């Protein structure tokens, strides 16, 4: 039945513009993904109640029903489908009639109800605790490909769920939270949605609420982000997640990956639940290792108990946003200007300034108005915020030495982060030691496990566990004498200090 429903969906797609669907966050799930999602359901009882939140043409419900057909224990099935887009509703009704006929032919007792209302607003009083729900009104299983759409903080949905909104909300995570809330005890939710909620400051309150209310049991990642929702060219990294509402301890989590949505060549890793949540901050970042090597990287970092902040360092983002500061930017050096550093000033882990490059003025005026955008001229470790997908390393650092420039202040453009010592200045050993750790491919790998996007955020860099200051200084003493601190050199040091302990002096010097 799923193929029939998908074919009808393709006809519908021919008659409605992509812009119109984008406006309401409407993207349809491929049958192979829907079938995989349904395969994660482990509920096995005589009567089940299903919720399809943002049902579209009913593909996800059809996949679940197909699975129920193969299970003789499940006899009574009730499905509630929320869909508030008038245009797709006739198609959804058709799909549900088709499913209903097939289920009845197979002697299943099947009932469904389409609720053509806003899923979030319709459940407002339950979310707020104003109205309780009877057990029979809750769900054994929620399946959803929620709408992906940034909304404003003062949109009604965000106001209803304001306790989990922090910064700009996206409606998809409101769907996840509302669905978790609507689960019965031992109920399961199976979602396909962007990976972005696993890190990032905007999702912090949601992550805390979600992890307190349900337990993640399965995560599926696609290795090639362009291969999912390809007809809609969605490049957002997507994951499939299953979570359970249970008081029982869940010891392990299944992490699977596949190159694309054909689900051929699936790799599976079972990890201890303790490693899933970052422990260095209270931001509850979700770490997703996908192979043995990444698991070993996590184990290494889990043996370190510090982070930038606890070591007395701080990472901030460059304050000069070029298009907002145009009046201060200039190509020409004069007595009223100071250097402005851009990502393009990086050269072999050092800063070369000035350089000739279009649209990157190398100087910024120092005056009363611009001063708040500038920072003291101290030693810094600079980290690029954006790297292209093609670049081998996402965490790219450079050493900046105060003595390079005879100025009291410098400007750092907004595409860069800078790390400094909070009280006073880095000692040479601290500077070189910290740089060596951060420039290693180990930090790069850890960061990728922590954050699926190509952006390097200050908040998440702060969540990267680091060794003790003593070890950092020891590393710095060695790195100081190195003319070129290559990634290979940094990796060798990390391996010798922390993986093949005590072999350092035998192997490196
Ligand atoms: C990403 S599509 C997924 C459709 C379908 N479940 C699938 O997997 O193919 C999300 C659906 O949610 C609907 N939707 C968006 N906002 C909604 C809301 N607040 N309440 C109910 N449905 C909503 C959209 O019209 C769209 O059909």
Short mmCIF file of C-alpha atoms and ligand atoms in Angstrom, two decimals:
data_model
loop_
_atom_site.label_atom_id
_atom_site.label_comp_id
_atom_site.label_asym_id
_atom_site.label_seq_id
_atom_site.Cartn_x
_atom_site.Cartn_y
_atom_site.Cartn_z
CA UNK A 1 0.00 0.00 0.00
CA UNK A 2 2.87 2.39 0.67
CA UNK A 3 3.93 2.43 -2.98
CA UNK A 4 0.41 3.27 -4.07
CA UNK A 5 0.29 6.15 -1.58
CA UNK A 6 3.71 7.36 -2.65
CA UNK A 7 2.67 7.36 -6.34
CA UNK A 8 -0.37 9.45 -5.47
CA UNK A 9 1.93 11.77 -3.52
CA UNK A 10 4.14 12.22 -6.59
CA UNK A 11 1.06 13.24 -8.61
CA UNK A 12 0.20 15.76 -5.91
CA UNK A 13 3.75 17.12 -6.06
CA UNK A 14 3.33 17.76 -9.78
CA UNK A 15 0.47 20.11 -9.04
CA UNK A 16 1.80 22.18 -6.17
CA UNK A 17 4.78 24.51 -6.15
CA UNK A 18 7.86 23.83 -4.08
CA UNK A 19 7.66 27.39 -2.70
CA UNK A 20 4.15 26.74 -1.39
CA UNK A 21 5.30 23.58 0.39
CA UNK A 22 8.45 25.22 1.70
CA UNK A 23 6.31 27.92 3.29
CA UNK A 24 4.60 25.29 5.48
CA UNK A 25 7.59 22.94 5.85
CA UNK A 26 6.05 20.20 3.74
CA UNK A 27 8.51 17.55 2.47
CA UNK A 28 7.46 13.97 1.91
CA UNK A 29 9.21 10.87 3.17
CA UNK A 30 10.47 8.31 0.65
CA UNK A 31 8.93 4.83 1.09
CA UNK A 32 12.33 3.27 1.92
CA UNK A 33 12.77 5.70 4.84
CA UNK A 34 9.19 5.24 6.05
CA UNK A 35 9.63 1.44 6.00
CA UNK A 36 12.91 1.71 7.90
CA UNK A 37 11.28 3.99 10.49
CA UNK A 38 8.37 1.58 10.92
CA UNK A 39 10.82 -1.29 11.36
CA UNK A 40 12.04 0.38 14.56
CA UNK A 41 8.66 -0.06 16.26
CA UNK A 42 8.85 -2.73 18.96
CA UNK A 43 5.38 -2.21 20.46
CA UNK A 44 3.68 -5.57 20.36
CA UNK A 45 0.27 -5.60 21.99
CA UNK A 46 -3.31 -6.36 21.10
CA UNK A 47 -4.48 -2.74 20.81
CA UNK A 48 -2.30 0.15 19.75
CA UNK A 49 -2.93 3.84 19.39
CA UNK A 50 -0.81 5.67 16.80
CA UNK A 51 -0.22 9.39 16.30
CA UNK A 52 1.05 10.73 12.98
CA UNK A 53 1.98 14.36 13.65
CA UNK A 54 2.06 16.42 10.43
CA UNK A 55 0.74 13.50 8.38
CA UNK A 56 1.01 14.90 4.83
CA UNK A 57 -0.23 12.17 2.51
CA UNK A 58 -0.07 9.48 5.22
CA UNK A 59 3.10 7.71 4.09
CA UNK A 60 4.41 7.12 7.60
CA UNK A 61 1.09 5.74 8.84
CA UNK A 62 0.95 3.41 5.86
CA UNK A 63 4.44 2.07 6.67
CA UNK A 64 3.44 1.41 10.28
CA UNK A 65 0.20 -0.25 9.17
CA UNK A 66 2.13 -2.43 6.72
CA UNK A 67 4.24 -3.58 9.65
CA UNK A 68 1.15 -4.24 11.77
CA UNK A 69 -0.24 -6.47 9.00
CA UNK A 70 2.63 -8.88 9.62
CA UNK A 71 1.98 -9.01 13.35
CA UNK A 72 -0.87 -11.25 14.49
CA UNK A 73 -0.70 -9.95 18.06
CA UNK A 74 -1.83 -6.51 16.97
CA UNK A 75 -5.56 -6.67 16.29
CA UNK A 76 -6.94 -3.23 17.12
CA UNK A 77 -5.33 -0.16 15.60
CA UNK A 78 -6.42 3.41 16.06
CA UNK A 79 -4.61 6.23 14.26
CA UNK A 80 -4.90 9.97 14.88
CA UNK A 81 -3.44 12.09 12.09
CA UNK A 82 -2.77 15.79 12.51
CA UNK A 83 -2.52 17.78 9.28
CA UNK A 84 -3.47 21.43 8.95
CA UNK A 85 -2.75 22.03 5.26
CA UNK A 86 -6.05 22.15 3.37
CA UNK A 87 -4.41 21.34 0.04
CA UNK A 88 -3.03 17.96 1.10
CA UNK A 89 -6.08 16.89 3.12
CA UNK A 90 -8.04 15.30 0.20
CA UNK A 91 -4.98 13.17 -0.59
CA UNK A 92 -4.62 12.19 3.08
CA UNK A 93 -8.30 11.18 3.21
CA UNK A 94 -7.84 9.03 0.09
CA UNK A 95 -4.76 7.37 1.60
CA UNK A 96 -6.56 6.62 4.83
CA UNK A 97 -9.52 5.08 3.02
CA UNK A 98 -7.11 2.85 1.12
CA UNK A 99 -5.26 1.84 4.30
CA UNK A 100 -8.56 1.23 6.07
CA UNK A 101 -9.78 -1.13 3.34
CA UNK A 102 -6.54 -3.10 3.30
CA UNK A 103 -6.44 -3.40 7.09
CA UNK A 104 -10.04 -4.58 7.29
CA UNK A 105 -9.48 -7.13 4.52
CA UNK A 106 -6.79 -8.52 6.80
CA UNK A 107 -9.23 -8.67 9.70
CA UNK A 108 -7.65 -5.84 11.63
CA UNK A 109 -10.00 -3.69 13.61
CA UNK A 110 -8.91 -0.32 12.19
CA UNK A 111 -10.08 3.18 13.07
CA UNK A 112 -8.66 6.54 12.13
CA UNK A 113 -9.33 10.22 12.63
CA UNK A 114 -7.85 13.10 10.71
CA UNK A 115 -7.51 16.22 12.86
CA UNK A 116 -7.23 19.17 10.50
CA UNK A 117 -5.88 21.49 13.18
CA UNK A 118 -2.56 22.90 14.26
CA UNK A 119 -0.87 20.07 16.21
CA UNK A 120 0.87 22.39 18.68
CA UNK A 121 -2.00 24.76 19.35
CA UNK A 122 -4.55 21.96 19.65
CA UNK A 123 -2.54 20.41 22.49
CA UNK A 124 -1.77 23.67 24.26
CA UNK A 125 -3.67 23.02 27.48
CA UNK A 126 -2.19 19.54 27.84
CA UNK A 127 1.34 20.91 27.36
CA UNK A 128 0.73 23.59 29.95
CA UNK A 129 -0.76 21.11 32.41
CA UNK A 130 -4.12 22.93 32.39
CA UNK A 131 -5.91 19.85 31.09
CA UNK A 132 -4.96 16.26 31.90
CA UNK A 133 -5.45 13.41 29.42
CA UNK A 134 -6.76 9.94 30.21
CA UNK A 135 -4.39 7.05 29.45
CA UNK A 136 -6.62 6.04 26.47
CA UNK A 137 -6.10 9.48 24.93
CA UNK A 138 -2.32 9.09 24.87
CA UNK A 139 -0.31 7.13 22.29
CA UNK A 140 1.68 3.90 22.13
CA UNK A 141 3.54 5.16 19.14
CA UNK A 142 4.15 8.54 17.50
CA UNK A 143 5.62 8.60 14.04
CA UNK A 144 6.54 11.86 12.36
CA UNK A 145 8.46 13.74 9.75
CA UNK A 146 7.69 17.10 11.33
CA UNK A 147 7.63 20.37 9.38
CA UNK A 148 11.08 22.05 9.26
CA UNK A 149 10.55 25.73 9.54
CA UNK A 150 12.14 28.51 11.53
CA UNK A 151 9.45 30.41 13.37
CA UNK A 152 9.51 33.65 15.32
CA UNK A 153 9.72 33.71 19.09
CA UNK A 154 6.37 35.46 19.16
CA UNK A 155 4.59 32.98 16.87
CA UNK A 156 1.76 31.22 18.69
CA UNK A 157 3.46 27.80 18.66
CA UNK A 158 6.60 29.23 20.26
CA UNK A 159 4.56 31.08 22.87
CA UNK A 160 2.65 27.92 23.83
CA UNK A 161 5.90 25.99 24.33
CA UNK A 162 8.01 28.90 25.54
CA UNK A 163 9.51 26.87 28.40
CA UNK A 164 11.64 24.95 25.88
CA UNK A 165 12.34 27.86 23.51
CA UNK A 166 15.66 29.64 23.80
CA UNK A 167 16.56 31.91 20.89
CA UNK A 168 15.11 31.30 17.44
CA UNK A 169 12.83 28.23 17.45
CA UNK A 170 12.25 25.75 14.66
CA UNK A 171 8.83 24.11 14.66
CA UNK A 172 10.34 20.64 14.25
CA UNK A 173 11.60 20.43 17.80
CA UNK A 174 8.27 21.66 19.16
CA UNK A 175 6.70 18.69 17.35
CA UNK A 176 9.27 16.37 18.96
CA UNK A 177 8.56 17.66 22.46
CA UNK A 178 4.78 17.68 22.08
CA UNK A 179 4.92 14.11 20.73
CA UNK A 180 7.06 12.96 23.65
CA UNK A 181 4.55 14.56 26.00
CA UNK A 182 1.67 12.69 24.32
CA UNK A 183 3.27 9.24 24.72
CA UNK A 184 1.90 6.67 27.12
CA UNK A 185 4.28 5.06 29.60
CA UNK A 186 6.50 2.72 27.53
CA UNK A 187 5.35 4.45 24.35
CA UNK A 188 7.78 4.94 21.45
CA UNK A 189 8.38 7.89 19.15
CA UNK A 190 10.06 7.53 15.77
CA UNK A 191 11.05 10.75 14.01
CA UNK A 192 13.02 11.84 10.99
CA UNK A 193 14.25 15.39 11.45
CA UNK A 194 17.31 17.64 11.21
CA UNK A 195 20.33 16.78 13.32
CA UNK A 196 20.69 20.39 14.44
CA UNK A 197 18.95 19.84 17.79
CA UNK A 198 21.84 17.65 19.02
CA UNK A 199 24.03 20.72 19.52
CA UNK A 200 23.66 24.49 19.36
CA UNK A 201 22.54 26.96 21.99
CA UNK A 202 19.05 27.47 20.54
CA UNK A 203 18.12 23.88 21.30
CA UNK A 204 19.51 23.79 24.82
CA UNK A 205 16.25 24.06 26.74
CA UNK A 206 14.60 21.57 24.39
CA UNK A 207 17.45 19.05 24.78
CA UNK A 208 17.19 19.24 28.56
CA UNK A 209 13.44 18.75 28.54
CA UNK A 210 13.56 15.98 25.95
CA UNK A 211 16.30 13.97 27.63
CA UNK A 212 14.48 14.27 30.96
CA UNK A 213 11.25 12.95 29.48
CA UNK A 214 12.23 10.21 27.03
CA UNK A 215 15.22 7.94 26.47
CA UNK A 216 16.89 7.72 23.09
CA UNK A 217 17.28 4.10 21.97
CA UNK A 218 18.19 4.36 18.26
CA UNK A 219 19.79 6.92 15.96
CA UNK A 220 20.30 6.53 12.22
CA UNK A 221 22.55 8.90 10.28
CA UNK A 222 22.97 9.20 6.54
CA UNK A 223 26.59 9.54 5.45
CA UNK A 224 25.70 11.66 2.47
CA UNK A 225 23.37 14.45 3.45
CA UNK A 226 22.39 15.29 -0.15
CA UNK A 227 20.88 11.83 -0.63
CA UNK A 228 17.88 12.26 1.65
CA UNK A 229 14.93 14.35 0.49
CA UNK A 230 16.93 14.74 -2.71
CA UNK A 231 13.95 15.85 -4.79
CA UNK A 232 13.59 18.83 -2.46
CA UNK A 233 17.34 19.49 -2.34
CA UNK A 234 17.38 19.56 1.45
CA UNK A 235 20.98 19.74 2.51
CA UNK A 236 20.27 19.98 6.21
CA UNK A 237 21.76 16.88 7.85
CA UNK A 238 18.90 14.57 8.77
CA UNK A 239 18.64 11.76 11.27
CA UNK A 240 16.13 9.13 12.29
CA UNK A 241 15.59 8.89 15.99
CA UNK A 242 13.69 6.53 18.20
CA UNK A 243 13.03 7.38 21.82
CA UNK A 244 11.04 5.62 24.51
CA UNK A 245 9.11 6.96 27.46
CA UNK A 246 10.22 4.63 30.21
CA UNK A 247 11.48 4.66 33.77
CA UNK A 248 13.60 1.61 33.07
CA UNK A 249 17.27 2.19 32.54
CA UNK A 250 18.37 1.94 28.91
CA UNK A 251 21.98 0.81 28.93
CA UNK A 252 22.87 0.92 25.26
CA UNK A 253 21.93 2.90 22.17
CA UNK A 254 22.02 1.61 18.60
CA UNK A 255 23.69 3.96 16.16
CA UNK A 256 23.35 3.00 12.53
CA UNK A 257 24.51 4.69 9.34
CA UNK A 258 23.85 4.15 5.67
CA UNK A 259 25.22 5.94 2.63
CA UNK A 260 21.74 6.95 1.50
CA UNK A 261 18.04 6.19 1.82
CA UNK A 262 18.28 2.81 0.11
CA UNK A 263 19.49 1.48 3.49
CA UNK A 264 21.95 -0.83 1.80
CA UNK A 265 25.28 -1.29 3.55
CA UNK A 266 24.01 -0.31 6.98
CA UNK A 267 26.71 -0.14 9.65
CA UNK A 268 25.71 -0.65 13.27
CA UNK A 269 27.39 0.43 16.47
CA UNK A 270 26.02 -0.26 19.93
CA UNK A 271 27.26 2.29 22.45
CA UNK A 272 26.89 2.70 26.17
CA UNK A 273 24.26 5.35 26.89
CA UNK A 274 26.69 7.24 29.16
CA UNK A 275 28.81 8.41 26.28
CA UNK A 276 25.91 9.97 24.40
CA UNK A 277 25.64 13.16 26.41
CA UNK A 278 28.50 15.63 26.80
CA UNK A 279 29.58 15.89 30.42
CA UNK A 280 31.82 18.96 30.37
CA UNK A 281 28.98 21.49 30.19
CA UNK A 282 25.33 21.48 31.24
CA UNK A 283 24.26 22.05 27.63
CA UNK A 284 23.43 18.36 27.09
CA UNK A 285 25.03 18.17 23.66
CA UNK A 286 24.32 14.80 22.05
CA UNK A 287 27.43 13.02 20.76
CA UNK A 288 26.91 10.59 17.88
CA UNK A 289 29.88 8.32 17.15
CA UNK A 290 29.29 6.19 14.08
CA UNK A 291 32.23 3.78 14.05
CA UNK A 292 34.83 2.15 16.28
CA UNK A 293 37.43 4.83 15.60
CA UNK A 294 35.05 7.59 16.71
CA UNK A 295 34.16 5.58 19.78
CA UNK A 296 37.85 5.44 20.69
CA UNK A 297 38.11 9.19 20.20
CA UNK A 298 35.19 9.64 22.61
CA UNK A 299 36.86 7.37 25.14
CA UNK A 300 40.03 9.46 24.94
CA UNK A 301 38.15 12.72 25.47
CA UNK A 302 36.06 11.20 28.25
CA UNK A 303 39.31 10.63 30.15
CA UNK A 304 39.86 14.43 30.17
CA UNK A 305 37.95 16.44 32.74
CA UNK A 306 38.59 20.05 31.75
CA UNK A 307 37.39 22.48 29.13
CA UNK A 308 38.52 25.92 27.99
CA UNK A 309 36.52 27.68 30.68
CA UNK A 310 37.60 25.48 33.58
CA UNK A 311 41.24 25.99 32.55
CA UNK A 312 40.87 29.79 32.73
CA UNK A 313 40.65 30.35 28.97
CA UNK A 314 37.76 31.71 26.99
CA UNK A 315 36.56 31.46 23.42
CA UNK A 316 34.63 34.32 21.82
CA UNK A 317 33.48 35.19 18.35
CA UNK A 318 35.02 38.09 16.41
CA UNK A 319 32.88 41.19 16.87
CA UNK A 320 33.46 42.87 13.50
CA UNK A 321 30.53 42.05 11.21
CA UNK A 322 31.74 43.53 7.93
CA UNK A 323 28.43 44.78 6.52
CA UNK A 324 27.52 46.44 9.82
CA UNK A 325 30.92 48.05 10.23
CA UNK A 326 31.54 49.34 6.68
CA UNK A 327 32.10 52.90 7.92
CA UNK A 328 35.16 51.71 9.91
CA UNK A 329 36.76 49.35 7.38
CA UNK A 330 39.60 50.44 5.13
CA UNK A 331 42.30 48.99 2.89
CA UNK A 332 44.77 51.65 3.92
CA UNK A 333 46.91 51.68 6.99
CA UNK A 334 47.28 55.03 8.77
CA UNK A 335 47.79 56.38 12.26
CA UNK A 336 44.08 55.91 13.10
CA UNK A 337 43.77 52.30 12.01
CA UNK A 338 44.58 48.87 13.49
CA UNK A 339 44.78 45.45 11.75
CA UNK A 340 41.59 43.56 11.02
CA UNK A 341 42.00 39.76 10.88
CA UNK A 342 39.93 37.58 8.57
CA UNK A 343 39.86 33.84 7.88
CA UNK A 344 41.85 34.60 4.72
CA UNK A 345 44.75 35.81 6.85
CA UNK A 346 45.33 32.20 7.94
CA UNK A 347 48.46 30.75 6.40
CA UNK A 348 49.94 27.49 7.57
CA UNK A 349 48.59 27.91 11.11
CA UNK A 350 49.97 31.45 11.40
CA UNK A 351 48.52 34.88 10.65
CA UNK A 352 49.87 36.75 7.64
CA UNK A 353 48.84 40.39 7.56
CA UNK A 354 48.22 42.42 5.48
CA UNK A 355 47.23 40.42 2.42
CA UNK A 356 45.69 41.57 -0.82
CA UNK A 357 42.25 40.12 -1.27
CA UNK A 358 39.02 41.51 -2.60
CA UNK A 359 36.31 42.48 -0.11
CA UNK A 360 38.54 41.92 2.90
CA UNK A 361 39.71 45.37 4.03
CA UNK A 362 42.79 44.75 6.16
CA UNK A 363 42.38 47.66 8.58
CA UNK A 364 39.74 49.06 10.87
CA UNK A 365 39.53 52.56 12.30
CA UNK A 366 40.16 52.89 16.00
CA UNK A 367 37.90 55.58 17.43
CA UNK A 368 35.34 55.97 20.21
CA UNK A 369 32.58 54.46 18.04
CA UNK A 370 34.52 51.44 16.81
CA UNK A 371 36.40 50.65 20.02
CA UNK A 372 33.74 48.27 21.36
CA UNK A 373 34.31 46.08 18.27
CA UNK A 374 38.04 45.75 18.91
CA UNK A 375 40.01 43.56 21.28
CA UNK A 376 43.26 44.03 23.14
CA UNK A 377 46.38 43.04 21.23
CA UNK A 378 47.30 39.85 23.15
CA UNK A 379 48.40 36.36 22.12
CA UNK A 380 45.44 34.44 20.74
CA UNK A 381 44.55 31.15 19.16
CA UNK A 382 42.22 31.91 16.27
CA UNK A 383 39.75 29.33 14.97
CA UNK A 384 37.80 29.60 11.74
CA UNK A 385 34.03 29.47 12.22
CA UNK A 386 33.23 28.23 8.73
CA UNK A 387 35.02 25.74 6.57
CA UNK A 388 33.86 24.31 3.31
CA UNK A 389 32.71 20.69 3.10
CA UNK A 390 35.65 19.88 0.84
CA UNK A 391 38.26 20.88 3.44
CA UNK A 392 39.78 17.99 5.30
CA UNK A 393 39.63 19.68 8.70
CA UNK A 394 36.74 21.51 10.26
CA UNK A 395 38.57 22.88 13.32
CA UNK A 396 41.24 25.07 11.75
CA UNK A 397 43.42 27.07 14.11
CA UNK A 398 46.18 29.67 13.83
CA UNK A 399 48.53 31.18 16.38
CA UNK A 400 48.43 34.95 16.68
CA UNK A 401 51.33 36.63 18.45
CA UNK A 402 50.92 40.06 20.00
CA UNK A 403 54.49 40.95 19.10
CA UNK A 404 53.62 40.61 15.41
CA UNK A 405 51.95 44.03 15.54
CA UNK A 406 52.79 47.20 17.30
CA UNK A 407 49.24 48.13 18.23
CA UNK A 408 47.17 48.23 21.41
CA UNK A 409 44.07 46.83 19.71
CA UNK A 410 43.17 44.60 16.81
CA UNK A 411 39.91 43.72 15.07
CA UNK A 412 38.72 40.14 14.58
CA UNK A 413 36.14 39.56 11.87
CA UNK A 414 32.97 37.67 12.73
CA UNK A 415 33.91 34.51 10.78
CA UNK A 416 36.63 33.83 13.35
CA UNK A 417 36.63 32.74 16.98
CA UNK A 418 39.50 33.73 19.26
CA UNK A 419 40.74 32.02 22.40
CA UNK A 420 42.43 34.03 25.13
CA UNK A 421 43.45 33.73 28.73
CA UNK A 422 40.86 35.35 30.99
CA UNK A 423 43.23 36.75 33.60
CA UNK A 424 46.48 38.04 32.16
CA UNK A 425 48.27 36.50 29.21
CA UNK A 426 49.05 32.98 28.01
CA UNK A 427 52.48 31.75 28.98
CA UNK A 428 54.36 30.54 25.89
CA UNK A 429 53.94 26.94 27.10
CA UNK A 430 50.19 27.34 27.60
CA UNK A 431 49.77 28.93 24.20
CA UNK A 432 51.75 26.30 22.31
CA UNK A 433 50.36 23.42 24.38
CA UNK A 434 46.73 24.42 23.88
CA UNK A 435 47.34 25.08 20.19
CA UNK A 436 48.89 21.63 19.75
CA UNK A 437 45.87 19.93 21.32
CA UNK A 438 43.34 22.00 19.34
CA UNK A 439 45.20 21.61 16.06
CA UNK A 440 45.23 17.81 16.33
CA UNK A 441 42.91 15.72 14.20
CA UNK A 442 41.57 14.26 17.46
CA UNK A 443 39.82 17.54 18.35
CA UNK A 444 38.56 17.78 14.79
CA UNK A 445 37.05 14.29 15.04
CA UNK A 446 35.53 15.00 18.45
CA UNK A 447 33.97 18.19 17.14
CA UNK A 448 32.37 16.35 14.21
CA UNK A 449 30.88 13.79 16.58
CA UNK A 450 29.48 16.70 18.59
CA UNK A 451 28.23 18.88 15.75
CA UNK A 452 26.98 17.77 12.37
CA UNK A 453 27.12 21.21 10.75
CA UNK A 454 30.16 22.78 9.12
CA UNK A 455 30.16 25.61 11.64
CA UNK A 456 32.57 25.83 14.57
CA UNK A 457 30.70 27.57 17.39
CA UNK A 458 32.26 29.05 20.49
CA UNK A 459 29.71 27.29 22.74
CA UNK A 460 30.51 23.85 21.36
CA UNK A 461 34.28 24.41 21.33
CA UNK A 462 33.87 25.08 25.02
CA UNK A 463 32.31 21.62 25.38
CA UNK A 464 35.39 19.89 23.97
CA UNK A 465 37.06 18.12 26.93
CA UNK A 466 40.72 19.05 27.44
CA UNK A 467 43.59 17.56 29.44
CA UNK A 468 44.89 19.18 32.64
CA UNK A 469 46.80 22.47 32.51
CA UNK A 470 49.90 20.61 33.66
CA UNK A 471 49.75 18.29 30.65
CA UNK A 472 49.03 21.21 28.32
CA UNK A 473 52.13 22.97 29.62
CA UNK A 474 54.22 19.81 29.19
CA UNK A 475 53.02 19.56 25.61
CA UNK A 476 53.77 23.27 25.08
CA UNK A 477 57.36 22.82 26.27
CA UNK A 478 57.92 20.37 23.45
CA UNK A 479 55.91 22.20 20.79
CA UNK A 480 57.75 25.49 21.49
CA UNK A 481 60.84 24.09 19.81
CA UNK A 482 59.01 22.93 16.74
CA UNK A 483 59.31 25.20 13.71
CA UNK A 484 56.17 23.89 12.01
CA UNK A 485 53.43 22.49 14.24
CA UNK A 486 51.75 20.27 11.69
CA UNK A 487 48.62 18.22 12.35
CA UNK A 488 50.80 15.09 12.17
CA UNK A 489 53.06 16.49 14.89
CA UNK A 490 50.03 17.36 17.07
CA UNK A 491 48.54 13.89 16.59
CA UNK A 492 51.83 12.24 17.47
CA UNK A 493 52.02 14.22 20.68
CA UNK A 494 48.46 13.34 21.66
CA UNK A 495 49.07 9.69 20.90
CA UNK A 496 52.30 9.60 22.86
CA UNK A 497 51.03 11.58 25.83
CA UNK A 498 47.64 9.97 26.20
CA UNK A 499 47.37 6.83 24.11
CA UNK A 500 50.81 5.20 24.25
CA UNK A 501 51.63 6.99 27.53
CA UNK A 502 55.23 7.46 28.49
CA UNK A 503 56.55 6.48 25.12
CA UNK A 504 56.93 10.11 24.17
CA UNK A 505 60.61 10.54 24.76
CA UNK A 506 61.41 7.25 23.10
CA UNK A 507 59.54 7.96 19.89
CA UNK A 508 59.34 11.66 19.09
CA UNK A 509 62.65 13.25 19.87
C1 LIG B 1 7.65 17.39 6.51
S1 LIG B 1 5.96 17.16 6.09
C2 LIG B 1 5.81 15.45 6.34
C3 LIG B 1 4.61 14.84 5.71
C4 LIG B 1 4.46 13.35 5.91
N1 LIG B 1 4.38 12.99 7.30
C5 LIG B 1 5.61 12.60 5.30
O1 LIG B 1 6.43 12.09 6.05
O2 LIG B 1 5.68 12.51 4.07
C6 LIG B 1 5.17 17.91 7.48
C7 LIG B 1 3.67 18.06 7.37
O3 LIG B 1 3.20 18.76 8.53
C8 LIG B 1 2.17 19.66 8.16
N2 LIG B 1 2.15 20.73 9.18
C9 LIG B 1 2.93 21.83 9.25
N3 LIG B 1 2.67 22.53 10.36
C10 LIG B 1 1.69 21.86 11.02
C11 LIG B 1 1.01 22.07 12.23
N4 LIG B 1 1.31 23.12 13.00
N5 LIG B 1 0.06 21.19 12.62
C12 LIG B 1 -0.23 20.11 11.83
N6 LIG B 1 0.40 19.86 10.68
C13 LIG B 1 1.36 20.71 10.26
C14 LIG B 1 2.56 20.13 6.77
O4 LIG B 1 1.44 20.59 6.05
C15 LIG B 1 3.18 18.87 6.18
O5 LIG B 1 2.23 18.14 5.45
#
